[in-house]
Coordinates of C-alpha atoms and ligand atoms in Angstrom, one line a residue:
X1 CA 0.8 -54.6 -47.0
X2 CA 2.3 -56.8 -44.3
X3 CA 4.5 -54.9 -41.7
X4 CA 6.7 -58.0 -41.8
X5 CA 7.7 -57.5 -45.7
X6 CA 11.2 -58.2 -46.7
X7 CA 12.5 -55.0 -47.4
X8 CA 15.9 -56.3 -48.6
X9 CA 14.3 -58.9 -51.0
X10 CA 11.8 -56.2 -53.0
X11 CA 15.0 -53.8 -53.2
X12 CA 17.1 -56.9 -54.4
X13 CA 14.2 -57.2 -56.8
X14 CA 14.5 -53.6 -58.3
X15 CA 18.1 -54.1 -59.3
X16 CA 18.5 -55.1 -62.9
X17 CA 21.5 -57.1 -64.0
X18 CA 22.8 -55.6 -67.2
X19 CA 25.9 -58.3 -68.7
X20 CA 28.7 -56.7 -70.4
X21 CA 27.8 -53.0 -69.4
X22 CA 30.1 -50.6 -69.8
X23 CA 32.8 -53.0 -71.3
X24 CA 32.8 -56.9 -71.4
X25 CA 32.7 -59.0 -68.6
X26 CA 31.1 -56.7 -66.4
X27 CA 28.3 -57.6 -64.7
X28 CA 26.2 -54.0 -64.3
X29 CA 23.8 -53.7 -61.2
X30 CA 21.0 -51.1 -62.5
X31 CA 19.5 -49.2 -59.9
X32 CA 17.1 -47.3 -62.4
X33 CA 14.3 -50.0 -61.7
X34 CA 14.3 -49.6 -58.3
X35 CA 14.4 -45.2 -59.0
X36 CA 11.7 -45.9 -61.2
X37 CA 9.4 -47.9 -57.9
X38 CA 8.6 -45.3 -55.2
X39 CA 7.4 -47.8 -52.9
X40 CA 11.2 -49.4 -53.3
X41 CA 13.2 -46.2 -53.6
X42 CA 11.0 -44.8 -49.7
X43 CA 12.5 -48.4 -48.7
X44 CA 16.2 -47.9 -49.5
X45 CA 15.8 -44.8 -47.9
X46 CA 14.0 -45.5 -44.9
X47 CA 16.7 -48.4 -44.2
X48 CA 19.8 -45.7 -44.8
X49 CA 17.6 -43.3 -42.5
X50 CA 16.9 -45.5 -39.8
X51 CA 20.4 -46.3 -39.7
X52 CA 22.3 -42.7 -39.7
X53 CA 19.2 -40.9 -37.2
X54 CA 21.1 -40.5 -34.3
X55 CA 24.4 -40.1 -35.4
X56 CA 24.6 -36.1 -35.7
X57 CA 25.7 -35.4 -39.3
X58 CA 26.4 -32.4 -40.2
X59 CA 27.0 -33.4 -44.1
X60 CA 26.1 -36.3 -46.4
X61 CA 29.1 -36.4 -49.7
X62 CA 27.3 -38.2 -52.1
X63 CA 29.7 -39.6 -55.4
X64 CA 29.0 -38.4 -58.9
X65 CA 26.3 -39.5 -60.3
X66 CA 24.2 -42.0 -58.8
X67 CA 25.5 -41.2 -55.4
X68 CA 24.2 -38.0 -56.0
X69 CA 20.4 -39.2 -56.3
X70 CA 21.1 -41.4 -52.9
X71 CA 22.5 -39.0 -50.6
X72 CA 20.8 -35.6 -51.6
X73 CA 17.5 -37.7 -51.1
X74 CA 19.1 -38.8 -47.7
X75 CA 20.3 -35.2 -46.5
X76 CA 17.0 -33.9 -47.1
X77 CA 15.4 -36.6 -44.8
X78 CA 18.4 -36.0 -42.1
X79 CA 18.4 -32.9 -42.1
X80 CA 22.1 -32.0 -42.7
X81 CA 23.8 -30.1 -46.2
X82 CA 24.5 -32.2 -49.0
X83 CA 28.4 -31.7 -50.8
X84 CA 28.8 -33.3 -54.2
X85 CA 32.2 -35.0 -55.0
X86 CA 32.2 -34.7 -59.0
X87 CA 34.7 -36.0 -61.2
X88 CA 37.4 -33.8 -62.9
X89 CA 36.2 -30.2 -64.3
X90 CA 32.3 -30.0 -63.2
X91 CA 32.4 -27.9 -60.3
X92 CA 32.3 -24.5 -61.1
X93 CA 34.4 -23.0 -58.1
X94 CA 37.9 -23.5 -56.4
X95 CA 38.1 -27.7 -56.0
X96 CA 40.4 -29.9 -54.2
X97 CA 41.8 -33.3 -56.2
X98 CA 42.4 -36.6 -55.5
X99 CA 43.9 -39.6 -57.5
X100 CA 42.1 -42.8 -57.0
X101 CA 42.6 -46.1 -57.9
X102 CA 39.8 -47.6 -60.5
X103 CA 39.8 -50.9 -61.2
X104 CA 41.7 -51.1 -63.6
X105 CA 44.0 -47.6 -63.9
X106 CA 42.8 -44.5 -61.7
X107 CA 41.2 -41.4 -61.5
X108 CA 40.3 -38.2 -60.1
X109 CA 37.7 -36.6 -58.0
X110 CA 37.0 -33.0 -56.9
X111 CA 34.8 -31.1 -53.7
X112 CA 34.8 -27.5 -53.7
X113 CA 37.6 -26.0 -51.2
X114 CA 35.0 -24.8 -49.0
X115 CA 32.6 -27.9 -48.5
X116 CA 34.0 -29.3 -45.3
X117 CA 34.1 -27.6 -41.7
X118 CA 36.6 -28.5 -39.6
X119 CA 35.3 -31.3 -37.2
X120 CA 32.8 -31.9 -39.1
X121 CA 30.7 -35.8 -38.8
X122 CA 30.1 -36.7 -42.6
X123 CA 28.6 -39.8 -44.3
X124 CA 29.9 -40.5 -47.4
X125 CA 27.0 -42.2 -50.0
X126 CA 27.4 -43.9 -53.3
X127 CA 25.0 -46.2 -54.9
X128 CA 27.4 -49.1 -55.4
X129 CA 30.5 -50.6 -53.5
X130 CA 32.8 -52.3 -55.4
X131 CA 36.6 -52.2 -54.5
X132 CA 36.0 -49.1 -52.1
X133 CA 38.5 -46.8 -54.4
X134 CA 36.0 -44.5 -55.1
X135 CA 35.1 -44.2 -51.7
X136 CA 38.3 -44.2 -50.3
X137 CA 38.8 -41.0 -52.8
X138 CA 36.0 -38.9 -51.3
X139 CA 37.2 -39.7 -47.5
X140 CA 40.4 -38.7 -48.7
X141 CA 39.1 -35.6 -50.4
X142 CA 36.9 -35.0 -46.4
X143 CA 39.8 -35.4 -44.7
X144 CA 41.8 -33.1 -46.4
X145 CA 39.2 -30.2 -45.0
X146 CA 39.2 -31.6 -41.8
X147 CA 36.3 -33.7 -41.3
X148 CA 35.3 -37.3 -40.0
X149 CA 33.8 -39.8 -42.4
X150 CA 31.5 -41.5 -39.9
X151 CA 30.5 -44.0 -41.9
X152 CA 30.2 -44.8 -45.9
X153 CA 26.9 -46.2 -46.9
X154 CA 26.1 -47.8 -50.2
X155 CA 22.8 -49.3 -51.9
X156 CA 24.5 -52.6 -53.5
X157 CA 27.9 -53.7 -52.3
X158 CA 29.6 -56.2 -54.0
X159 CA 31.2 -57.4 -51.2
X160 CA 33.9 -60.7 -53.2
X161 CA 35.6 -57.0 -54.4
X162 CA 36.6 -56.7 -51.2
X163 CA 35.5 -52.8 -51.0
X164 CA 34.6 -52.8 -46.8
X165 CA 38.3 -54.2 -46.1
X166 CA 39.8 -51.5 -48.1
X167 CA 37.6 -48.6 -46.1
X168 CA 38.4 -50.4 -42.8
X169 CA 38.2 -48.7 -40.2
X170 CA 35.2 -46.6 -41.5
X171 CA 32.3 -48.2 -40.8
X172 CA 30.4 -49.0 -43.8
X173 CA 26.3 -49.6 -44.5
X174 CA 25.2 -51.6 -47.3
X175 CA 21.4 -52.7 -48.4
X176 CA 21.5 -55.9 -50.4
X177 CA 25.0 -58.2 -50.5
X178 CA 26.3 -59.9 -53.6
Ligands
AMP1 P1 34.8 -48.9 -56.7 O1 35.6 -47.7 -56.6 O2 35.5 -50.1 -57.3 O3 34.2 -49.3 -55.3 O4 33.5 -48.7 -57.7 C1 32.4 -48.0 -57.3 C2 31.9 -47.1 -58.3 O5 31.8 -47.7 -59.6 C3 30.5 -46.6 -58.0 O6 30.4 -45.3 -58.2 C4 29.6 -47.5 -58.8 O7 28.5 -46.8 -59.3 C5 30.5 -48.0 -60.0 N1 30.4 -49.4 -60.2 C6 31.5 -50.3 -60.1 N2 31.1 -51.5 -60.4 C7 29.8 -51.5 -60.8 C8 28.8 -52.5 -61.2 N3 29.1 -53.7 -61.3 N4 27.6 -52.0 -61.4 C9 27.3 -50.7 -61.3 N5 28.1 -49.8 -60.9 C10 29.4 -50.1 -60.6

């Protein structure tokens, strides 16, 4: 293989378009194609890797579910714990809650109480960026324990949604752009 392949075009290629998924007039970007390739799901990684080496994170918060698969992959490669944020009622131990705004309504999201240390450097992960509620949830939910979102990163953003103005100023890391 060419050390010059587009590694943003074969992961664009992996993401399936599913129309009307969950509800009408959605347009669903399926990652499972591109979890089912190992050759593209090393590349999404390499390019989140690549990006967070240096940064000195001491925790990746990846969003229930397909954050999960992201982010735990991530920590492992960075070397730093992995904290789930689930939604209401999973975790088994004491939580902390937040509302969040969903696109159309809102919602809640939990992190065990004792996730976060103080002054800690976290990356939040999620598979998809859409309006940034979600994400906006979880940094809420890290700053309540004390620690800094250094950046959000995300697989797909789709960026007319207007998700990276809502997390300004957190800096946020996206693969492919719709
Ligand atoms: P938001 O809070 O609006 O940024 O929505 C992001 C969350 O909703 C992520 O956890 C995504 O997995 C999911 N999501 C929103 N829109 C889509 C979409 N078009 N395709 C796949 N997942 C989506």
């Amino acid at each position: 293989m060419p050390l010059s392949i587009d590694r943003g075009a074969v992961i664009r290629g992996l993401i399936r378009d599913v129309p009307d998924f969950p509800k009408k007039g959605i347009l669903f970007k399926d990652i499972t194609p591109l979890l089912a390739d190992p050759r593209g799901f090393h590349m999404v990684l390499d390019a989140l890797a690549e990006e967070f080496v240096g940064l000195h994170l001491d925790a990746i918060v990846g969003i229930e579910s397909r954050g999960f698969i992201f982010g735990a992959a991530l920590a492992a490669r960075l070397n730093c714990s992995f904290v789930p944020v689930r939604k209401p009622g999973k975790l088994p131990a004491a939580v902390d809650r937040v509302r969040y705004a969903l696109e159309y309504g809102e919602g809640h999201l939990e992190m065990h109480k004792d996730s976060i240390s103080e002054g800690a450097n976290v990356l939040i992960v999620d598979d998809l960026l859409a309006t940034g509620g979600t994400a906006a949830g979880a940094a809420e939910l890290v700053r309540g324990q004390g620690g800094i979102v250094t950046a959000c990163a995300f697989v797909v953003e789709l960026s007319f949604l207007g998700g990276r103005e809502r997390l300004v100023p957190m800096p946020v890391k996206s693969i492919v752009t719709y």
